[in-house]
Amino acid sequence: MRIAVLSDIHSNLVALDAVLAHLGSVDAIWQLGDVVGYGPDPDGVVARLAEVGAVGVRGNHDAAAVGGSEIEWFNPDARTAIEWTRSRISATTRAWLEGLPERLVETDYTLVHGSPREPLWEYITSSPVARANLTFVTTRFALHGHTHLPIVWAEEDGRIVSIAPGDGSTFTLDGRALLNPGSVGQPRDGIPESSCMVIDSDRDLVTWHRVPYDIEAVQAAMRDAGLPTRLVERLSYGV
Ligand code: ZN
């Protein structure tokens, strides 16, 4: 089975469609939260994910978009974008977002947004945090997003090693590991192209992909919507 793993799409339909076209036919699509927030097309992204039968979990932006108190923790730009999202999403989008669980287990994988032990909020950015989460999680692998950075945290001979994958990088699924596909809609590793991951379950192999999309079209839509300038500009730099 070929499984596409997408995270942090953030209302960027142009990027999502570029990624889906690039990956072609897949057997399943798993999404790791932050479907909305920041970008200009929350209804379009949710409609597309529903259309392709994506399953997945909620992120902190999704929770805030449907009225959650998570908004209190957002920086001013993120908050402005979520208030815009709240005022704009359809009842269908809202119901779809409200239906997302915080955790989802699919065979050997636990799907979460932030981390297995703190699904909405924890950033896995260090070996001790990765180790604590590998101890916590009951499946062999966990898939997470939230940092917008593609990375693997793997257990090797009792040590935690991290690997930063680029376009075309692969990782063999043995032992136990936490895997982050990077962000579709707002990459933050200095590369503006969308980041995503494909699991080939027959070969126990994961491959990362970087996919260019029409950044200027998304930026024009964000300006038209009156979304914050800093959110518009960061897409050009992947930060
Ligand atoms: Zn995010």
Short mmCIF file of C-alpha atoms and ligand atoms in Angstrom, two decimals, residues 7-10 33-36 38 60-61 113 123 145-148 183 186 188, ligand 1:
data_model
loop_
_atom_site.label_atom_id
_atom_site.label_comp_id
_atom_site.label_asym_id
_atom_site.label_seq_id
_atom_site.Cartn_x
_atom_site.Cartn_y
_atom_site.Cartn_z
CA SER A 7 0.47 17.79 7.62
CA ASP A 8 0.03 21.50 8.29
CA ILE A 9 -1.86 22.22 5.06
CA HIS A 10 -3.07 25.50 6.59
CA GLY A 33 -3.75 18.38 11.56
CA ASP A 34 -3.63 22.13 11.07
CA VAL A 35 -5.83 21.73 8.02
CA VAL A 36 -6.82 25.40 8.40
CA TYR A 38 -2.87 31.10 8.08
CA ASN A 60 -4.29 23.42 17.44
CA HIS A 61 -5.38 25.71 14.56
CA HIS A 113 -0.54 16.71 15.37
CA TYR A 123 6.66 20.38 19.71
CA GLY A 145 3.53 17.54 12.41
CA HIS A 146 3.24 20.92 14.20
CA THR A 147 6.89 22.04 13.79
CA HIS A 148 6.53 22.27 9.98
CA SER A 183 4.34 21.10 6.03
CA GLN A 186 3.67 26.71 5.14
CA ARG A 188 9.57 26.45 7.71
ZN ZN B 1 0.86 24.26 11.87
#
